[in-house]
Amino acid sequence: MISLKIFLIEDDPFFGEALKYHLKLNPDFDIHLFKTGKECISNLYLKPDIICLDFGLPDITGDKLLKKIQETNNKIPIIIISGQEEIEVAVDFLKSGAKDYIIKNEHTKDILWNSIIKIRENLQLVNEVADLKEQLEQKFSFEKTIIGQSDAIKNVFNKIHKSINSNINVSITGETGTGKEVVAKAIHYNSERKNKPFIAINMAAIPKDLMESDFFGHEAGAFTGANTRNIGKFEQANGGTIFLDEIAELDLNLQSKLLRVLQEREVVRLGGTTKIKFDARLIIATHKDLAQEVKNGTFREDLYYRIIGLPIELPPLRERGNDTLLLAKYFIDLFTKGNKMKPITVSKKAKDKLLKYPFPGNIRELKAVIDLACVMCENNEILPDDLTFNSIHNTDFFLSVEKTLKEYTAEIILHYLKKNRNDVLKTAKKLDIGKSTIYNLIQSSENAK
């Protein structure tokens, strides 16, 4: 339990010393006894945790002293000790912010003791909540959560910074395992909505016939088996953030209903008629190309423009260079700490092996590889043989599909053009080819569409 600094203001020397002696029986109580209100005010710089003050002091009444203390610090719990038994007086003090009102009699010291114990328990809970909030903020501080120093990840940081300063919708794209939900949480827990709910829905994990009820809720009797009212995810997210993961998997019929909900900012539960307003920030994520899904006719164009907002594209791990090693160290530290192991290092050859592997499963795959390596390694050092790649993907990309040399060349050029954000000059320099080759390829691709 926490220690307490307690101010005791009592002008009766005998009564004051008796209370002080009794309270000091608890070694966690640091008691400061004062005889006047002036002494109390002049010592507030000592930052007491609790103040116990007599109603009738020689220089100031208890109600005036209460106000003066609150003007300096209105968070200090104050207990009034008084010889007056009028209920109206006690009620007035409690309305003014006093935590307790205790009558002077033979039971005062015991009642005061219990009152202080209760206040200490409340202060303990307040401190624990504050600690948890601080831990939560640190956990989702994206500079700490999203590990990396590459230009690609710095661009992501820049987009996150822009997103947390507004309520604009955010669309996060990237391959599976690149950390889309981590980014969504980083945006929420660093925004003004951080103390409100973060509600995540994975479209791919919910049966289509249950999606509408899960999204918007239902009233009792809305359908067979609906015995009670269900509050939907959008209502639950009110004031906070709703994260729709794998949005491309959303059924076309439900897409139209989602569009209406986003336009009107209100939901109607299944089986109900009441329109329920909600205020939730929308963040969506997908590993698919939503624009292409629109062209394919599997995603509504009007919904696409409604949700796209600020786009954040997460780079695959193979394009992040030395970030792979930074992430590997982070996962090693996480694993060793969680399993109470000694620190583990990575040999030079093992680092080279990590950098050469393309990690088609991205960060998720890297964590699995590192966790296994921490278990398999000897002498607290990860060697190349400790790194086992069990990817279900074919990592021999150029051997996976039979193509012509021209097709392979085009694929390589388009890959680097996308990586360089359509910077033709940078791509030409990287591949040591002429700009005209790239322009001709782009023209051919456009004509083929």
Short mmCIF file of C-alpha atoms in Angstrom, two decimals:
data_model
loop_
_atom_site.label_atom_id
_atom_site.label_comp_id
_atom_site.label_asym_id
_atom_site.label_seq_id
_atom_site.Cartn_x
_atom_site.Cartn_y
_atom_site.Cartn_z
CA MET A 1 0.00 0.00 0.00
CA ILE A 2 1.08 3.60 -0.58
CA SER A 3 2.46 5.81 2.19
CA LEU A 4 0.50 8.93 3.10
CA LYS A 5 1.50 12.41 4.19
CA ILE A 6 -1.34 13.59 6.41
CA PHE A 7 -1.96 17.16 7.64
CA LEU A 8 -3.83 17.33 10.94
CA ILE A 9 -5.12 20.83 11.84
CA GLU A 10 -6.38 20.96 15.43
CA ASP A 11 -6.14 23.86 17.92
CA ASP A 12 -6.80 21.67 21.00
CA PRO A 13 -3.25 20.49 21.95
CA PHE A 14 -4.42 17.44 23.91
CA PHE A 15 -6.93 16.26 21.29
CA GLY A 16 -4.49 16.97 18.43
CA GLU A 17 -1.66 15.00 20.03
CA ALA A 18 -4.01 12.12 20.83
CA LEU A 19 -5.10 11.87 17.18
CA LYS A 20 -1.49 12.18 15.97
CA TYR A 21 -0.33 9.41 18.31
CA HIS A 22 -3.13 7.10 17.21
CA LEU A 23 -2.55 7.66 13.47
CA LYS A 24 1.23 7.23 13.81
CA LEU A 25 0.62 3.65 14.90
CA ASN A 26 0.51 2.99 11.17
CA PRO A 27 4.13 3.27 9.91
CA ASP A 28 2.84 4.30 6.46
CA PHE A 29 1.32 7.51 7.88
CA ASP A 30 3.52 10.63 8.05
CA ILE A 31 1.61 13.03 10.35
CA HIS A 32 2.08 16.84 10.37
CA LEU A 33 0.17 18.57 13.22
CA PHE A 34 -0.75 22.27 12.90
CA LYS A 35 -2.74 24.50 15.28
CA THR A 36 -3.98 27.14 12.80
CA GLY A 37 -5.32 27.38 9.28
CA LYS A 38 -2.50 29.77 8.37
CA GLU A 39 0.10 27.12 9.24
CA CYS A 40 -1.73 24.65 7.02
CA ILE A 41 -1.84 27.03 4.03
CA SER A 42 1.84 27.99 4.36
CA ASN A 43 2.87 24.31 4.34
CA LEU A 44 0.83 23.12 1.33
CA TYR A 45 4.07 23.10 -0.68
CA LEU A 46 4.83 19.84 1.17
CA LYS A 47 2.05 18.29 -0.95
CA PRO A 48 -0.05 16.41 1.62
CA ASP A 49 -2.05 13.38 0.48
CA ILE A 50 -4.88 13.97 2.98
CA ILE A 51 -5.89 16.94 5.16
CA CYS A 52 -7.90 16.50 8.39
CA LEU A 53 -9.09 19.86 9.69
CA ASP A 54 -11.02 21.07 12.70
CA PHE A 55 -14.19 23.05 11.99
CA GLY A 56 -13.54 25.67 14.66
CA LEU A 57 -10.01 27.10 14.40
CA PRO A 58 -8.86 30.31 16.14
CA ASP A 59 -7.96 32.16 12.91
CA ILE A 60 -10.37 30.78 10.28
CA THR A 61 -13.53 28.68 10.06
CA GLY A 62 -13.42 25.23 8.49
CA ASP A 63 -15.55 26.15 5.47
CA LYS A 64 -13.27 29.09 4.55
CA LEU A 65 -10.12 26.98 5.03
CA LEU A 66 -11.65 24.26 2.85
CA LYS A 67 -12.13 26.79 0.02
CA LYS A 68 -8.58 28.14 0.36
CA ILE A 69 -7.12 24.65 0.17
CA GLN A 70 -9.25 23.83 -2.87
CA GLU A 71 -8.10 27.02 -4.59
CA THR A 72 -4.52 25.78 -4.23
CA ASN A 73 -5.20 22.13 -4.98
CA ASN A 74 -8.74 20.80 -5.41
CA LYS A 75 -7.59 17.17 -5.61
CA ILE A 76 -6.48 16.80 -1.97
CA PRO A 77 -9.02 14.71 0.02
CA ILE A 78 -10.21 16.69 3.05
CA ILE A 79 -11.82 15.29 6.20
CA ILE A 80 -13.73 17.66 8.50
CA ILE A 81 -13.58 17.00 12.27
CA SER A 82 -16.18 19.00 14.17
CA GLY A 83 -17.97 19.31 17.47
CA GLN A 84 -21.14 20.36 15.65
CA GLU A 85 -23.66 17.59 15.14
CA GLU A 86 -26.07 19.48 12.89
CA ILE A 87 -26.80 17.43 9.78
CA GLU A 88 -27.14 20.57 7.64
CA VAL A 89 -23.55 21.58 8.44
CA ALA A 90 -22.24 18.14 7.49
CA VAL A 91 -24.24 18.12 4.25
CA ASP A 92 -22.92 21.58 3.29
CA PHE A 93 -19.32 20.43 3.78
CA LEU A 94 -19.85 17.28 1.76
CA LYS A 95 -21.48 19.30 -1.03
CA SER A 96 -18.47 21.62 -0.98
CA GLY A 97 -16.13 18.70 -1.69
CA ALA A 98 -15.13 17.30 1.70
CA LYS A 99 -14.56 13.53 1.63
CA ASP A 100 -15.92 12.92 5.12
CA TYR A 101 -17.43 14.69 8.16
CA ILE A 102 -16.58 13.25 11.59
CA ILE A 103 -18.10 14.30 14.92
CA LYS A 104 -15.75 14.82 17.90
CA ASN A 105 -16.40 12.18 20.55
CA GLU A 106 -14.77 9.12 22.11
CA HIS A 107 -14.98 7.25 18.75
CA THR A 108 -13.37 9.96 16.62
CA LYS A 109 -9.92 8.40 16.39
CA ASP A 110 -11.28 5.03 15.19
CA ILE A 111 -13.69 6.59 12.69
CA LEU A 112 -10.90 8.86 11.38
CA TRP A 113 -8.60 5.85 11.01
CA ASN A 114 -11.20 3.97 8.92
CA SER A 115 -11.93 7.04 6.82
CA ILE A 116 -8.24 7.50 6.00
CA ILE A 117 -7.91 3.80 5.11
CA LYS A 118 -10.81 4.10 2.65
CA ILE A 119 -9.30 7.21 1.08
CA ARG A 120 -5.96 5.45 0.77
CA GLU A 121 -7.61 2.55 -1.06
CA ASN A 122 -9.20 5.02 -3.50
CA LEU A 123 -5.87 6.81 -4.01
CA GLN A 124 -4.24 3.44 -4.66
CA LEU A 125 -6.80 2.69 -7.37
CA VAL A 126 -6.33 6.15 -8.92
CA ASN A 127 -2.57 5.61 -9.04
CA GLU A 128 -2.98 2.16 -10.56
CA VAL A 129 -5.31 3.52 -13.25
CA ALA A 130 -2.83 6.32 -14.00
CA ASP A 131 -0.02 3.76 -14.27
CA LEU A 132 -2.10 1.58 -16.59
CA LYS A 133 -2.90 4.58 -18.80
CA GLU A 134 0.78 5.47 -18.98
CA GLN A 135 1.69 1.88 -19.84
CA LEU A 136 -1.02 1.84 -22.49
CA GLU A 137 0.25 5.05 -24.04
CA GLN A 138 3.80 3.70 -24.05
CA LYS A 139 2.63 0.39 -25.50
CA PHE A 140 0.94 2.09 -28.43
CA SER A 141 3.45 4.90 -28.90
CA PHE A 142 4.09 4.11 -32.54
CA GLU A 143 7.78 5.10 -32.42
CA LYS A 144 8.18 2.26 -29.88
CA THR A 145 5.63 -0.19 -31.25
CA ILE A 146 6.47 0.10 -34.93
CA ILE A 147 10.15 -0.76 -35.08
CA GLY A 148 12.23 0.57 -37.95
CA GLN A 149 14.42 3.32 -39.35
CA SER A 150 14.08 2.75 -43.10
CA ASP A 151 12.78 5.49 -45.39
CA ALA A 152 9.73 3.35 -46.10
CA ILE A 153 8.74 3.12 -42.44
CA LYS A 154 9.57 6.80 -41.81
CA ASN A 155 7.00 7.61 -44.50
CA VAL A 156 4.48 5.53 -42.52
CA PHE A 157 5.37 7.48 -39.34
CA ASN A 158 4.72 10.72 -41.20
CA LYS A 159 1.27 9.52 -42.31
CA ILE A 160 0.43 8.37 -38.76
CA HIS A 161 1.42 11.80 -37.39
CA LYS A 162 -0.94 13.46 -39.87
CA SER A 163 -3.78 11.06 -39.09
CA ILE A 164 -3.75 11.49 -35.29
CA ASN A 165 -4.28 15.24 -35.56
CA SER A 166 -7.65 14.88 -37.27
CA ASN A 167 -10.69 12.59 -37.48
CA ILE A 168 -10.21 11.73 -41.15
CA ASN A 169 -10.92 8.13 -42.16
CA VAL A 170 -7.75 6.07 -42.60
CA SER A 171 -7.24 3.19 -45.03
CA ILE A 172 -4.30 0.90 -44.33
CA THR A 173 -3.05 -1.40 -47.06
CA GLY A 174 -0.23 -3.90 -47.16
CA GLU A 175 0.57 -7.56 -47.43
CA THR A 176 -0.55 -10.00 -44.76
CA GLY A 177 1.68 -9.77 -41.69
CA THR A 178 2.89 -6.19 -42.21
CA GLY A 179 1.20 -4.91 -39.03
CA LYS A 180 -1.99 -3.21 -40.17
CA GLU A 181 -3.82 -3.60 -36.84
CA VAL A 182 -0.73 -2.38 -34.95
CA VAL A 183 -0.86 0.84 -37.00
CA ALA A 184 -4.62 1.19 -36.45
CA LYS A 185 -4.15 0.90 -32.67
CA ALA A 186 -1.23 3.34 -32.76
CA ILE A 187 -3.46 5.91 -34.47
CA HIS A 188 -6.32 5.40 -31.99
CA TYR A 189 -4.23 5.38 -28.79
CA ASN A 190 -2.32 8.50 -29.80
CA SER A 191 -5.42 10.46 -30.79
CA GLU A 192 -7.93 12.44 -28.73
CA ARG A 193 -10.14 9.32 -28.74
CA LYS A 194 -7.59 7.20 -26.83
CA ASN A 195 -9.75 6.94 -23.69
CA LYS A 196 -12.73 5.66 -25.68
CA PRO A 197 -13.25 2.15 -27.15
CA PHE A 198 -11.18 0.66 -29.96
CA ILE A 199 -13.45 -1.90 -31.64
CA ALA A 200 -11.87 -4.20 -34.21
CA ILE A 201 -13.86 -6.36 -36.65
CA ASN A 202 -12.22 -8.90 -38.95
CA MET A 203 -14.54 -9.28 -41.95
CA ALA A 204 -12.99 -12.58 -42.95
CA ALA A 205 -13.75 -14.11 -39.54
CA ILE A 206 -17.51 -13.40 -39.36
CA PRO A 207 -20.10 -15.53 -41.19
CA LYS A 208 -21.96 -13.39 -43.75
CA ASP A 209 -25.37 -14.07 -42.21
CA LEU A 210 -24.19 -12.73 -38.84
CA MET A 211 -22.38 -9.63 -40.09
CA GLU A 212 -25.33 -7.22 -40.05
CA SER A 213 -26.31 -8.15 -36.50
CA ASP A 214 -22.67 -7.94 -35.39
CA PHE A 215 -22.25 -4.51 -37.03
CA PHE A 216 -25.51 -2.79 -36.15
CA GLY A 217 -27.02 -4.94 -33.38
CA HIS A 218 -30.51 -6.43 -33.10
CA GLU A 219 -33.57 -6.24 -30.90
CA ALA A 220 -34.97 -9.22 -29.02
CA GLY A 221 -37.13 -11.28 -31.39
CA ALA A 222 -35.59 -9.80 -34.54
CA PHE A 223 -34.94 -13.32 -35.84
CA THR A 224 -35.00 -16.92 -34.64
CA GLY A 225 -32.63 -17.27 -31.70
CA ALA A 226 -32.49 -13.53 -30.94
CA ASN A 227 -33.72 -13.86 -27.37
CA THR A 228 -32.08 -10.68 -26.07
CA ARG A 229 -31.05 -7.31 -27.42
CA ASN A 230 -27.56 -7.13 -28.93
CA ILE A 231 -25.58 -3.89 -29.07
CA GLY A 232 -23.68 -3.72 -32.37
CA LYS A 233 -20.02 -2.89 -32.85
CA PHE A 234 -20.76 0.60 -34.20
CA GLU A 235 -22.68 1.51 -31.05
CA GLN A 236 -19.93 0.01 -28.89
CA ALA A 237 -17.36 2.18 -30.68
CA ASN A 238 -19.23 5.42 -29.97
CA GLY A 239 -16.72 8.15 -29.14
CA GLY A 240 -13.81 5.93 -30.14
CA THR A 241 -12.57 4.10 -33.22
CA ILE A 242 -14.00 1.26 -35.28
CA PHE A 243 -11.44 -0.77 -37.22
CA LEU A 244 -12.75 -2.81 -40.15
CA ASP A 245 -10.04 -5.29 -41.06
CA GLU A 246 -10.08 -7.08 -44.44
CA ILE A 247 -12.77 -4.69 -45.68
CA ALA A 248 -12.57 -6.18 -49.19
CA GLU A 249 -14.26 -9.34 -47.84
CA LEU A 250 -17.45 -7.41 -47.04
CA ASP A 251 -20.55 -8.71 -48.85
CA LEU A 252 -21.88 -6.36 -51.56
CA ASN A 253 -25.33 -6.22 -49.97
CA LEU A 254 -23.86 -5.16 -46.64
CA GLN A 255 -21.61 -2.64 -48.37
CA SER A 256 -24.67 -0.57 -49.31
CA LYS A 257 -25.91 -0.64 -45.71
CA LEU A 258 -22.47 0.32 -44.42
CA LEU A 259 -22.42 3.26 -46.85
CA ARG A 260 -25.75 4.53 -45.52
CA VAL A 261 -24.57 4.19 -41.91
CA LEU A 262 -21.38 6.13 -42.65
CA GLN A 263 -23.28 8.85 -44.48
CA GLU A 264 -25.97 9.30 -41.85
CA ARG A 265 -23.75 8.51 -38.82
CA GLU A 266 -26.59 6.49 -37.32
CA VAL A 267 -27.62 2.84 -37.04
CA VAL A 268 -30.93 1.01 -36.72
CA ARG A 269 -30.78 -2.33 -34.95
CA LEU A 270 -32.27 -5.34 -36.76
CA GLY A 271 -35.90 -5.61 -35.76
CA GLY A 272 -35.94 -2.04 -34.46
CA THR A 273 -37.05 1.37 -35.73
CA THR A 274 -35.10 3.76 -33.51
CA LYS A 275 -32.25 5.63 -35.20
CA ILE A 276 -29.21 5.60 -32.93
CA LYS A 277 -26.56 8.26 -33.52
CA PHE A 278 -22.92 7.32 -33.12
CA ASP A 279 -19.60 9.15 -33.34
CA ALA A 280 -16.75 6.81 -34.23
CA ARG A 281 -13.64 7.26 -36.29
CA LEU A 282 -13.32 4.75 -39.14
CA ILE A 283 -10.08 2.93 -39.93
CA ILE A 284 -10.13 0.20 -42.57
CA ALA A 285 -7.48 -2.27 -43.68
CA THR A 286 -7.00 -4.74 -46.51
CA HIS A 287 -4.24 -6.71 -48.22
CA LYS A 288 -6.09 -6.35 -51.53
CA ASP A 289 -6.07 -3.50 -54.06
CA LEU A 290 -9.44 -1.87 -53.35
CA ALA A 291 -9.33 0.18 -56.55
CA GLN A 292 -8.94 -3.05 -58.52
CA GLU A 293 -11.77 -4.62 -56.52
CA VAL A 294 -13.95 -1.70 -57.66
CA LYS A 295 -12.97 -2.37 -61.28
CA ASN A 296 -13.75 -6.05 -60.78
CA GLY A 297 -17.23 -5.18 -59.55
CA THR A 298 -16.73 -6.73 -56.09
CA PHE A 299 -16.54 -3.44 -54.19
CA ARG A 300 -18.83 -0.41 -54.45
CA GLU A 301 -17.23 2.68 -55.94
CA ASP A 302 -19.24 5.08 -53.76
CA LEU A 303 -18.20 3.21 -50.61
CA TYR A 304 -14.59 3.20 -51.81
CA TYR A 305 -14.51 6.99 -51.97
CA ARG A 306 -16.32 7.28 -48.65
CA ILE A 307 -13.78 5.18 -46.71
CA ILE A 308 -10.47 5.77 -48.49
CA GLY A 309 -9.63 8.91 -46.46
CA LEU A 310 -5.91 9.10 -45.69
CA PRO A 311 -4.18 6.08 -47.29
CA ILE A 312 -1.27 4.44 -45.47
CA GLU A 313 0.58 1.73 -47.38
CA LEU A 314 2.71 -0.55 -45.23
CA PRO A 315 5.85 -1.77 -46.98
CA PRO A 316 6.65 -5.51 -47.02
CA LEU A 317 9.56 -6.52 -44.82
CA ARG A 318 11.75 -7.38 -47.81
CA GLU A 319 11.74 -3.69 -48.78
CA ARG A 320 12.76 -2.39 -45.35
CA GLY A 321 16.47 -3.32 -45.36
CA ASN A 322 18.08 -3.29 -41.92
CA ASP A 323 14.69 -2.95 -40.24
CA THR A 324 14.68 -6.75 -40.36
CA LEU A 325 17.61 -6.84 -37.93
CA LEU A 326 16.06 -4.19 -35.66
CA LEU A 327 12.83 -6.18 -35.52
CA ALA A 328 14.76 -9.40 -34.92
CA LYS A 329 16.48 -7.84 -31.89
CA TYR A 330 13.14 -6.55 -30.61
CA PHE A 331 11.57 -10.02 -30.86
CA ILE A 332 14.64 -11.61 -29.23
CA ASP A 333 14.43 -9.22 -26.27
CA LEU A 334 10.69 -9.84 -26.02
CA PHE A 335 11.11 -13.62 -26.05
CA THR A 336 14.01 -13.75 -23.59
CA LYS A 337 12.28 -11.43 -21.14
CA GLY A 338 8.99 -13.33 -21.36
CA ASN A 339 10.75 -16.66 -20.80
CA LYS A 340 13.26 -15.40 -18.21
CA MET A 341 16.23 -16.29 -20.40
CA LYS A 342 19.67 -14.73 -20.62
CA PRO A 343 20.31 -12.18 -23.39
CA ILE A 344 20.75 -13.71 -26.86
CA THR A 345 22.88 -12.30 -29.68
CA VAL A 346 22.82 -12.95 -33.45
CA SER A 347 25.98 -13.97 -35.32
CA LYS A 348 27.14 -12.07 -38.41
CA LYS A 349 26.31 -14.98 -40.72
CA ALA A 350 22.87 -15.35 -39.17
CA LYS A 351 22.22 -11.64 -39.77
CA ASP A 352 23.25 -12.07 -43.41
CA LYS A 353 20.85 -15.00 -43.72
CA LEU A 354 17.99 -12.92 -42.30
CA LEU A 355 18.71 -10.06 -44.70
CA LYS A 356 18.78 -12.34 -47.75
CA TYR A 357 15.48 -14.07 -47.01
CA PRO A 358 12.43 -12.28 -48.55
CA PHE A 359 10.00 -13.06 -45.68
CA PRO A 360 6.80 -13.52 -47.69
CA GLY A 361 4.95 -13.76 -44.35
CA ASN A 362 6.48 -10.42 -43.34
CA ILE A 363 6.79 -9.37 -39.66
CA ARG A 364 4.55 -12.18 -38.44
CA GLU A 365 6.83 -14.74 -40.09
CA LEU A 366 9.97 -13.05 -38.75
CA LYS A 367 8.64 -13.30 -35.18
CA ALA A 368 7.93 -17.02 -35.60
CA VAL A 369 11.44 -17.59 -37.00
CA ILE A 370 13.08 -15.65 -34.16
CA ASP A 371 11.04 -17.32 -31.40
CA LEU A 372 12.11 -20.74 -32.70
CA ALA A 373 15.73 -19.63 -33.06
CA CYS A 374 15.80 -18.46 -29.43
CA VAL A 375 14.75 -21.95 -28.36
CA MET A 376 17.12 -23.82 -30.70
CA CYS A 377 20.30 -21.76 -30.25
CA GLU A 378 23.24 -22.80 -28.03
CA ASN A 379 25.45 -20.60 -25.86
CA ASN A 380 23.01 -17.67 -26.16
CA GLU A 381 23.93 -16.98 -29.80
CA ILE A 382 21.77 -17.50 -32.86
CA LEU A 383 23.72 -19.11 -35.73
CA PRO A 384 22.57 -19.59 -39.35
CA ASP A 385 21.48 -23.18 -38.70
CA ASP A 386 19.17 -21.96 -35.91
CA LEU A 387 17.13 -19.98 -38.43
CA THR A 388 14.47 -22.21 -39.95
CA PHE A 389 12.27 -20.82 -42.72
CA ASN A 390 9.03 -22.76 -43.00
CA SER A 391 7.19 -20.40 -45.32
CA ILE A 392 4.25 -21.85 -47.22
CA HIS A 393 5.12 -19.45 -50.04
CA ASN A 394 7.43 -20.34 -52.88
CA THR A 395 10.48 -18.15 -52.32
CA ASP A 396 11.99 -18.98 -55.71
CA PHE A 397 9.92 -16.26 -57.33
CA PHE A 398 11.48 -16.46 -60.77
CA LEU A 399 10.97 -20.21 -60.91
CA SER A 400 7.41 -20.34 -59.61
CA VAL A 401 5.79 -19.45 -62.96
CA GLU A 402 7.14 -20.01 -66.46
CA LYS A 403 7.49 -16.66 -68.27
CA THR A 404 9.47 -15.20 -71.13
CA LEU A 405 12.55 -13.06 -70.49
CA LYS A 406 10.58 -10.05 -71.70
CA GLU A 407 7.80 -10.77 -69.18
CA TYR A 408 10.31 -11.20 -66.36
CA THR A 409 11.98 -7.89 -67.33
CA ALA A 410 8.65 -6.08 -67.34
CA GLU A 411 7.78 -7.54 -63.93
CA ILE A 412 11.08 -6.40 -62.44
CA ILE A 413 10.74 -2.89 -63.84
CA LEU A 414 7.14 -2.53 -62.62
CA HIS A 415 8.15 -3.85 -59.18
CA TYR A 416 10.85 -1.23 -58.73
CA LEU A 417 8.68 1.49 -60.25
CA LYS A 418 6.04 0.82 -57.58
CA LYS A 419 8.70 0.59 -54.87
CA ASN A 420 10.04 4.01 -55.93
CA ARG A 421 6.52 5.50 -56.01
CA ASN A 422 6.47 5.83 -59.81
CA ASP A 423 9.71 7.83 -59.86
CA VAL A 424 10.93 6.97 -63.39
CA LEU A 425 14.34 8.64 -63.01
CA LYS A 426 15.12 6.86 -59.73
CA THR A 427 13.97 3.50 -61.14
CA ALA A 428 16.03 3.90 -64.30
CA LYS A 429 19.11 4.72 -62.25
CA LYS A 430 18.52 1.76 -59.91
CA LEU A 431 18.15 -0.75 -62.76
CA ASP A 432 20.74 0.94 -65.01
CA ILE A 433 18.34 1.25 -67.95
CA GLY A 434 17.11 4.12 -70.08
CA LYS A 435 14.07 6.18 -69.11
CA SER A 436 12.55 5.48 -72.52
CA THR A 437 12.45 1.74 -71.69
CA ILE A 438 10.28 2.47 -68.65
CA TYR A 439 8.04 4.92 -70.50
CA ASN A 440 7.52 2.39 -73.31
CA LEU A 441 6.61 -0.28 -70.75
CA ILE A 442 4.11 2.04 -69.05
CA GLN A 443 2.57 2.85 -72.42
CA SER A 444 2.31 -0.82 -73.32
CA SER A 445 0.66 -1.58 -69.99
CA GLU A 446 -1.89 1.19 -70.52
CA ASN A 447 -2.68 -0.02 -74.05
CA ALA A 448 -3.16 -3.57 -72.76
CA LYS A 449 -5.87 -2.48 -70.29
#
